[in-house]
Short mmCIF file of C-alpha atoms in Angstrom, two decimals:
data_model
loop_
_atom_site.label_atom_id
_atom_site.label_comp_id
_atom_site.label_asym_id
_atom_site.label_seq_id
_atom_site.Cartn_x
_atom_site.Cartn_y
_atom_site.Cartn_z
CA UNK A 11 41.36 -35.18 1.56
CA UNK A 12 44.00 -37.47 -0.06
CA UNK A 13 43.51 -38.84 -3.54
CA UNK A 14 42.65 -41.90 -2.08
CA UNK A 15 39.65 -40.63 -0.11
CA UNK A 16 40.91 -40.45 3.43
CA UNK A 17 41.69 -37.61 5.68
CA UNK A 18 45.08 -35.64 5.03
CA UNK A 19 46.07 -35.75 8.83
CA UNK A 20 49.06 -33.45 8.32
CA UNK A 21 47.07 -30.78 6.73
CA UNK A 22 44.17 -31.05 9.21
CA UNK A 23 46.69 -30.63 12.09
CA UNK A 24 48.21 -27.73 10.37
CA UNK A 25 45.06 -25.92 9.63
CA UNK A 26 42.85 -26.58 12.86
CA UNK A 27 43.52 -26.67 16.74
CA UNK A 28 44.57 -30.28 17.75
CA UNK A 29 40.97 -31.13 19.51
CA UNK A 30 39.13 -29.84 16.30
CA UNK A 31 41.39 -31.95 13.94
CA UNK A 32 40.66 -34.71 16.18
CA UNK A 33 36.96 -34.39 15.90
CA UNK A 34 37.11 -34.31 12.24
CA UNK A 35 39.33 -37.32 11.89
CA UNK A 36 36.76 -39.19 13.93
CA UNK A 37 34.27 -38.59 11.06
CA UNK A 38 33.95 -40.68 8.26
CA UNK A 39 35.32 -38.95 5.05
CA UNK A 40 32.39 -37.77 2.82
CA UNK A 41 31.58 -39.69 -0.45
CA UNK A 42 29.52 -38.88 -3.45
CA UNK A 43 27.07 -41.72 -2.31
CA UNK A 44 26.20 -40.00 0.80
CA UNK A 45 23.72 -37.35 -0.43
CA UNK A 46 23.20 -33.77 0.20
CA UNK A 47 24.93 -32.31 3.23
CA UNK A 48 23.23 -30.93 6.16
CA UNK A 49 24.15 -29.82 9.44
CA UNK A 50 24.20 -32.26 12.29
CA UNK A 51 24.93 -31.99 15.90
CA UNK A 52 24.91 -34.25 18.79
CA UNK A 53 21.26 -33.82 20.07
CA UNK A 54 19.43 -34.27 16.90
CA UNK A 55 19.96 -35.70 13.46
CA UNK A 56 19.29 -32.33 11.80
CA UNK A 57 19.99 -28.94 13.25
CA UNK A 58 17.27 -26.43 13.58
CA UNK A 59 17.33 -22.84 15.46
CA UNK A 60 14.32 -24.07 17.37
CA UNK A 61 15.91 -27.22 18.79
CA UNK A 62 19.07 -25.06 19.38
CA UNK A 63 17.24 -22.57 21.42
CA UNK A 64 15.26 -25.16 23.27
CA UNK A 65 18.64 -26.83 24.13
CA UNK A 66 20.04 -23.61 25.65
CA UNK A 67 17.08 -22.69 27.59
CA UNK A 68 16.39 -26.20 28.85
CA UNK A 69 17.17 -25.39 32.41
CA UNK A 70 15.41 -22.00 32.65
CA UNK A 71 12.45 -22.20 29.94
CA UNK A 72 9.15 -22.92 31.50
CA UNK A 73 6.78 -24.10 28.46
CA UNK A 74 3.82 -23.77 30.49
CA UNK A 75 4.16 -20.37 31.32
CA UNK A 76 1.18 -18.24 30.15
CA UNK A 77 3.64 -15.15 30.07
CA UNK A 78 4.50 -16.47 26.43
CA UNK A 79 0.96 -16.56 24.98
CA UNK A 80 -0.06 -13.30 26.60
CA UNK A 81 2.55 -11.50 24.48
CA UNK A 82 3.33 -13.89 21.27
CA UNK A 83 -0.40 -14.75 20.52
CA UNK A 84 -1.35 -11.27 20.30
CA UNK A 85 -2.64 -9.97 17.23
CA UNK A 86 -0.39 -7.30 16.31
CA UNK A 87 2.84 -6.83 14.34
CA UNK A 88 5.75 -8.71 15.40
CA UNK A 89 7.84 -5.59 16.22
CA UNK A 90 4.96 -4.54 18.71
CA UNK A 91 5.29 -8.15 20.21
CA UNK A 92 8.89 -7.81 20.47
CA UNK A 93 8.58 -4.39 22.31
CA UNK A 94 5.89 -5.84 24.65
CA UNK A 95 8.18 -8.80 25.55
CA UNK A 96 11.21 -6.29 26.10
CA UNK A 97 8.76 -4.22 28.45
CA UNK A 98 7.80 -7.34 30.28
CA UNK A 99 11.36 -8.36 30.86
CA UNK A 100 12.03 -4.78 31.81
CA UNK A 101 14.76 -4.49 29.14
CA UNK A 102 13.55 -1.43 27.36
CA UNK A 103 16.48 1.16 26.95
CA UNK A 104 15.05 3.57 29.45
CA UNK A 105 17.48 5.82 31.19
CA UNK A 106 17.47 3.56 34.36
CA UNK A 107 18.33 0.70 32.30
CA UNK A 108 20.87 2.56 30.22
CA UNK A 109 22.45 3.50 33.68
CA UNK A 110 22.48 0.07 34.82
CA UNK A 111 24.47 -0.88 31.63
CA UNK A 112 26.71 2.15 32.34
CA UNK A 113 25.66 4.07 29.15
CA UNK A 114 24.49 6.98 30.85
CA UNK A 115 24.53 8.71 34.37
CA UNK A 116 21.34 10.61 34.63
CA UNK A 117 18.24 8.34 35.40
CA UNK A 118 15.76 11.21 35.14
CA UNK A 119 12.79 10.97 32.74
CA UNK A 120 13.17 13.53 29.93
CA UNK A 121 9.92 15.23 30.57
CA UNK A 122 10.11 15.11 34.64
CA UNK A 123 12.41 14.69 37.59
CA UNK A 124 11.23 11.07 38.22
CA UNK A 125 13.61 8.00 37.58
CA UNK A 126 12.60 6.62 34.17
CA UNK A 127 11.64 3.20 34.44
CA UNK A 128 9.68 1.13 32.32
CA UNK A 129 6.63 1.56 34.45
CA UNK A 130 7.22 5.32 34.73
CA UNK A 131 7.49 5.63 30.62
CA UNK A 132 4.55 3.61 29.75
CA UNK A 133 2.19 4.36 32.66
CA UNK A 134 3.43 6.86 35.37
CA UNK A 135 4.70 9.66 33.57
CA UNK A 136 2.04 12.46 33.34
CA UNK A 137 2.42 12.68 29.69
CA UNK A 138 1.60 8.84 29.57
CA UNK A 139 -1.22 9.28 31.81
CA UNK A 140 -2.91 11.79 29.72
CA UNK A 141 -2.72 9.33 26.87
CA UNK A 142 -4.40 6.60 28.62
CA UNK A 143 -7.05 8.99 30.09
CA UNK A 144 -7.76 10.11 26.40
CA UNK A 145 -8.09 6.65 25.34
CA UNK A 146 -10.01 5.16 28.33
CA UNK A 147 -12.01 8.51 29.05
CA UNK A 148 -11.67 7.54 32.68
CA UNK A 149 -13.21 3.91 32.54
CA UNK A 150 -10.08 1.89 33.80
CA UNK A 151 -9.99 0.72 37.57
CA UNK A 152 -7.90 2.16 40.27
CA UNK A 153 -5.65 -0.53 40.18
CA UNK A 154 -4.80 -0.04 36.47
CA UNK A 155 -2.36 2.81 38.14
CA UNK A 156 -1.09 0.91 41.25
CA UNK A 157 -0.28 -2.55 40.10
CA UNK A 158 3.49 -3.52 39.74
CA UNK A 159 4.68 -3.59 35.95
CA UNK A 160 4.59 -7.47 35.48
CA UNK A 161 1.27 -7.62 36.64
CA UNK A 162 0.15 -4.81 34.86
CA UNK A 163 1.33 -5.78 31.70
CA UNK A 164 -0.10 -9.58 31.85
CA UNK A 165 -3.60 -8.40 33.18
CA UNK A 166 -4.13 -6.16 30.34
CA UNK A 167 -2.63 -8.20 27.73
CA UNK A 168 -4.84 -11.18 28.53
CA UNK A 169 -8.11 -9.04 28.64
CA UNK A 170 -10.00 -9.86 25.39
CA UNK A 171 -13.02 -7.44 26.49
CA UNK A 172 -14.38 -5.14 23.81
CA UNK A 173 -13.80 -1.69 24.82
CA UNK A 174 -16.93 0.34 23.69
CA UNK A 175 -17.49 2.13 21.52
CA UNK A 176 -14.09 1.69 19.90
CA UNK A 177 -15.18 -1.87 19.02
CA UNK A 178 -11.60 -3.39 19.49
CA UNK A 179 -10.32 -6.05 22.07
CA UNK A 180 -8.59 -4.35 25.06
CA UNK A 181 -5.62 -6.38 24.94
CA UNK A 182 -4.75 -5.15 21.15
CA UNK A 183 -5.65 -1.57 22.01
CA UNK A 184 -3.42 -1.67 25.28
CA UNK A 185 -0.49 -3.10 23.36
CA UNK A 186 -1.10 -0.41 20.48
CA UNK A 187 -1.29 2.49 23.25
CA UNK A 188 2.07 1.13 24.86
CA UNK A 189 3.67 1.00 21.75
CA UNK A 190 2.92 4.61 20.73
CA UNK A 191 3.75 5.97 24.27
CA UNK A 192 7.26 4.37 23.65
CA UNK A 193 7.47 6.04 20.22
CA UNK A 194 6.37 9.16 21.24
CA UNK A 195 8.98 9.14 24.24
CA UNK A 196 11.69 8.41 21.55
CA UNK A 197 10.60 10.90 19.23
CA UNK A 198 10.65 13.73 21.87
CA UNK A 199 14.22 12.55 23.31
CA UNK A 200 15.84 12.07 19.91
CA UNK A 201 14.00 14.52 17.46
CA UNK A 202 12.31 17.03 20.06
CA UNK A 203 9.02 16.41 18.68
CA UNK A 204 6.25 16.85 21.51
CA UNK A 205 3.14 15.22 20.33
CA UNK A 206 -0.28 16.11 21.83
CA UNK A 207 -1.63 13.27 24.13
CA UNK A 208 -4.89 13.18 22.21
CA UNK A 209 -2.99 12.93 18.79
CA UNK A 210 -0.99 9.89 20.17
CA UNK A 211 -4.43 8.42 21.68
CA UNK A 212 -6.04 8.67 18.33
CA UNK A 213 -3.20 7.04 16.36
CA UNK A 214 -2.91 4.28 18.90
CA UNK A 215 -6.75 3.49 18.30
CA UNK A 216 -6.57 3.71 14.48
CA UNK A 217 -3.70 1.33 14.61
CA UNK A 218 -5.41 -1.05 17.11
CA UNK A 219 -8.43 -1.22 14.80
CA UNK A 220 -6.16 -2.06 11.65
CA UNK A 221 -4.40 -4.68 13.91
CA UNK A 222 -7.75 -6.18 14.73
CA UNK A 223 -9.40 -6.12 11.32
CA UNK A 224 -6.26 -7.38 9.50
CA UNK A 225 -6.63 -10.94 11.51
CA UNK A 226 -9.80 -11.53 9.69
CA UNK A 227 -9.74 -14.02 7.10
CA UNK A 228 -10.15 -12.41 3.68
CA UNK A 229 -13.13 -13.62 1.69
CA UNK A 230 -13.02 -15.18 -1.69
CA UNK A 231 -13.19 -12.76 -4.54
CA UNK A 232 -16.90 -12.66 -5.67
CA UNK A 233 -17.61 -13.76 -9.38
CA UNK A 234 -19.22 -10.72 -11.31
CA UNK A 235 -20.70 -13.25 -13.68
CA UNK A 236 -22.91 -15.01 -10.88
CA UNK A 237 -23.80 -11.72 -8.78
CA UNK A 238 -26.53 -9.78 -9.83
CA UNK A 239 -27.20 -7.62 -6.96
CA UNK A 240 -26.81 -3.76 -7.08
CA UNK A 241 -23.62 -1.95 -6.10
CA UNK A 242 -22.09 1.03 -5.24
CA UNK A 243 -18.86 2.57 -4.52
CA UNK A 244 -17.69 1.84 -0.87
CA UNK A 245 -15.93 4.28 1.13
CA UNK A 246 -12.78 3.17 3.05
CA UNK A 247 -12.86 3.57 6.97
CA UNK A 248 -11.62 6.72 8.41
CA UNK A 249 -8.70 7.73 8.06
CA UNK A 250 -7.98 5.59 5.21
CA UNK A 251 -7.54 7.00 1.49
CA UNK A 252 -9.17 5.25 -1.26
CA UNK A 253 -7.44 4.99 -4.52
CA UNK A 254 -9.76 3.45 -7.45
CA UNK A 255 -7.72 2.44 -10.37
CA UNK A 256 -8.50 1.33 -13.91
CA UNK A 257 -6.68 0.28 -17.05
CA UNK A 258 -7.90 -0.07 -20.57
CA UNK A 259 -6.94 -1.19 -23.97
CA UNK A 260 -8.18 0.23 -27.23
CA UNK A 261 -9.37 -2.67 -29.45
CA UNK A 262 -8.27 -0.99 -32.86
CA UNK A 263 -4.78 0.18 -31.76
CA UNK A 264 -3.92 -1.92 -28.88
CA UNK A 265 -2.77 1.38 -27.06
CA UNK A 266 -3.14 0.98 -23.18
CA UNK A 267 -4.28 3.68 -20.87
CA UNK A 268 -3.92 3.56 -17.08
CA UNK A 269 -5.14 5.90 -14.55
CA UNK A 270 -6.77 6.43 -10.87
CA UNK A 271 -8.63 8.89 -8.49
CA UNK A 272 -7.78 9.37 -4.69
CA UNK A 273 -10.76 10.15 -2.34
CA UNK A 274 -11.38 10.17 1.44
CA UNK A 275 -13.81 8.29 3.20
CA UNK A 276 -16.45 11.06 2.35
CA UNK A 277 -16.09 10.78 -1.27
CA UNK A 278 -14.14 14.12 -1.61
CA UNK A 279 -11.80 14.29 -4.83
CA UNK A 280 -8.30 14.57 -3.65
CA UNK A 281 -6.46 13.94 -6.93
CA UNK A 282 -6.94 12.30 -10.21
CA UNK A 283 -4.12 10.91 -12.61
CA UNK A 284 -3.40 8.99 -15.72
CA UNK A 285 -1.33 8.44 -18.65
CA UNK A 286 -1.00 6.29 -22.03
CA UNK A 287 1.34 3.37 -21.18
CA UNK A 288 1.71 2.18 -25.08
CA UNK A 289 0.88 -1.18 -26.54
CA UNK A 290 0.14 -3.46 -23.58
CA UNK A 291 -2.47 -6.15 -22.62
CA UNK A 292 -5.35 -5.34 -19.95
CA UNK A 293 -3.71 -7.08 -17.25
CA UNK A 294 -0.30 -4.69 -17.33
CA UNK A 295 -2.71 -1.55 -17.93
CA UNK A 296 -4.36 -2.41 -14.67
CA UNK A 297 -1.08 -3.16 -12.73
CA UNK A 298 0.44 0.26 -14.34
CA UNK A 299 -2.59 2.17 -12.71
CA UNK A 300 -2.04 0.63 -9.46
CA UNK A 301 1.76 1.18 -9.74
CA UNK A 302 1.58 4.74 -10.87
CA UNK A 303 -1.22 5.42 -8.05
CA UNK A 304 1.07 4.00 -5.17
CA UNK A 305 4.07 6.03 -6.30
CA UNK A 306 1.78 9.35 -6.37
CA UNK A 307 0.38 8.25 -2.96
CA UNK A 308 3.54 7.76 -1.32
CA UNK A 309 4.60 11.44 -2.60
CA UNK A 310 1.46 12.81 -1.04
CA UNK A 311 2.15 11.51 2.26
CA UNK A 312 -0.66 8.91 2.57
CA UNK A 313 -0.16 6.33 5.42
CA UNK A 314 -3.15 4.09 5.12
CA UNK A 315 -4.46 3.38 1.49
CA UNK A 316 -7.10 1.21 0.30
CA UNK A 317 -6.63 0.44 -3.58
CA UNK A 318 -9.92 -0.59 -5.15
CA UNK A 319 -9.75 -2.23 -8.47
CA UNK A 320 -12.36 -4.17 -10.79
CA UNK A 321 -9.56 -6.37 -11.99
CA UNK A 322 -9.90 -9.52 -10.16
CA UNK A 323 -6.68 -10.98 -11.65
CA UNK A 324 -4.64 -8.08 -10.66
CA UNK A 325 -5.89 -8.30 -7.11
CA UNK A 326 -5.51 -12.10 -6.73
CA UNK A 327 -2.00 -11.78 -8.14
CA UNK A 328 -1.12 -8.91 -5.79
CA UNK A 329 -2.48 -10.65 -2.72
CA UNK A 330 -0.97 -14.19 -3.54
CA UNK A 331 1.54 -15.37 -1.07
CA UNK A 332 3.92 -15.74 -4.25
CA UNK A 333 3.82 -12.18 -5.29
CA UNK A 334 7.38 -11.52 -3.82
CA UNK A 335 8.75 -13.99 -6.63
CA UNK A 336 6.44 -13.26 -9.35
CA UNK A 337 8.01 -13.47 -12.61
CA UNK A 338 6.13 -10.20 -13.68
CA UNK A 339 8.77 -7.44 -12.82
CA UNK A 340 5.89 -4.83 -12.43
CA UNK A 341 4.26 -7.13 -9.88
CA UNK A 342 7.37 -7.27 -7.85
CA UNK A 343 7.77 -3.69 -8.21
CA UNK A 344 4.36 -2.80 -6.49
CA UNK A 345 5.03 -5.55 -3.67
CA UNK A 346 8.30 -3.69 -2.99
CA UNK A 347 6.24 -0.39 -2.74
CA UNK A 348 3.77 -2.09 -0.40
CA UNK A 349 6.68 -2.81 1.90
CA UNK A 350 7.48 0.52 2.73
CA UNK A 351 6.55 2.23 5.96
CA UNK A 352 2.66 2.46 5.55
CA UNK A 353 -0.52 0.23 5.15
CA UNK A 354 -1.63 -0.67 1.54
CA UNK A 355 -4.94 -2.89 1.30
CA UNK A 356 -6.09 -4.20 -2.05
CA UNK A 357 -9.80 -4.59 -2.46
CA UNK A 358 -11.70 -6.04 -5.71
CA UNK A 359 -14.93 -4.13 -6.73
CA UNK A 360 -17.50 -4.66 -9.45
CA UNK A 361 -16.89 -2.76 -12.63
CA UNK A 362 -19.98 -0.89 -12.09
CA UNK A 363 -18.73 0.78 -8.92
CA UNK A 364 -15.64 2.00 -10.77
CA UNK A 365 -17.21 4.13 -13.21
CA UNK A 366 -15.91 7.43 -12.28
CA UNK A 367 -12.24 6.13 -13.00
CA UNK A 368 -13.34 4.26 -15.94
CA UNK A 369 -14.60 7.45 -17.47
CA UNK A 370 -11.46 9.28 -16.44
CA UNK A 371 -9.14 6.89 -18.27
CA UNK A 372 -11.41 6.89 -21.36
CA UNK A 373 -10.96 10.58 -21.61
CA UNK A 374 -7.16 10.48 -21.50
CA UNK A 375 -5.83 11.38 -24.98
CA UNK A 376 -3.49 8.56 -26.39
CA UNK A 377 -0.60 10.98 -26.78
CA UNK A 378 -0.41 11.64 -23.10
CA UNK A 379 2.59 9.46 -22.05
CA UNK A 380 3.69 11.64 -19.19
CA UNK A 381 1.46 11.13 -16.12
CA UNK A 382 -1.04 14.07 -15.84
CA UNK A 383 -2.47 15.01 -12.30
CA UNK A 384 -5.98 16.25 -12.13
CA UNK A 385 -6.49 18.38 -9.16
CA UNK A 386 -10.35 18.88 -9.32
CA UNK A 387 -13.16 16.90 -10.81
CA UNK A 388 -14.34 17.75 -14.35
CA UNK A 389 -17.74 19.22 -14.44
CA UNK A 390 -19.13 16.29 -16.61
CA UNK A 391 -18.24 13.95 -13.86
CA UNK A 392 -20.30 15.61 -11.15
CA UNK A 393 -23.25 13.32 -11.66
CA UNK A 394 -21.20 10.16 -11.44
CA UNK A 395 -19.48 11.46 -8.38
CA UNK A 396 -22.67 12.55 -6.67
CA UNK A 397 -24.10 8.85 -7.43
CA UNK A 398 -21.21 7.06 -6.18
CA UNK A 399 -21.82 8.85 -2.62
CA UNK A 400 -25.77 9.32 -2.45
CA UNK A 401 -27.01 6.66 -5.14
CA UNK A 402 -29.03 5.19 -6.52
CA UNK A 403 -26.82 1.95 -6.63
CA UNK A 404 -25.71 0.65 -10.10
CA UNK A 405 -27.30 -2.55 -11.56
CA UNK A 406 -24.88 -5.11 -12.47
CA UNK A 407 -23.91 -5.14 -16.51
CA UNK A 408 -25.02 -1.24 -16.67
CA UNK A 409 -21.42 -0.16 -17.04
#
């Protein structure tokens, strides 16, 4: 622009192709009174990716098609939806598709001599059939193995029948099995890993259950001040690992300690840990207990972890939608740990149901600043551990 507020025509023509410069010259020069800049295009006042996509697809997009809902409304992670959409469009990178794109010469399946199409990988390969048989136990109809790919995918993705005794909708389980079959194929091709069909089937069922239960809206945290019902330690569903955490502050010294205990769904002690964290408030102590536990759990190779804490403030903060932008660095670090390749679930429990870890933290020496791991339960905790599993339940206010 010139100092007078008009376009510098000579400079525009030297910087841009003539048609572009002329487009610019036809636009009113900006002024400070115009407000904040925004993207503008010919079809709408304001640019959005949605409108751009609809414009690009206006001649081929059928908004009434049920194919969309069958995939994109499925209660599974987005990566699984994308995978199923690619399968429906026959765009998975099978050897047949790779040859079509001139990326390879051999179209054979890596496990057999048949051409590796999407249908072959997900259903017709002998290894895939063994997985389906392990999941369905012979309950699928004969048409399951005869329908064409498009029909096969849509029919199963639309079925919401609950498959007994797995207690999960068939469309979610079907999507999970397809996803794990594809992952199993890739691990075999690229890493030489040959997973047993029963193992793949089990993982598919476990993840399908998790997808299904994750869609349930979490209930509001109960108030310990108004609930006098008896309580007891609640084991996580198999094969989840339970992490009970607790933090405390000494009233006389303000020294804080934090620790936790890993147990399986049977209540078996896996490993305890704890340390002194210096002078801190109770919430920070609780957060350090969770933070240290997540790091240790990752090192131990746990894939599905349920964190149980009696600190309602810590749980509500860590499950809030604003956790990623929280001003507390420790909270942001916990959130970052949860974003790794595993499943972490936070659950509030009454203080009375957390007595084992409460006792473990109280017994830590105040000089123990390095994290100490406790591989087996101390003898004096045997009664508490037994009561957690077998009862009787604790009365509220007994801790």
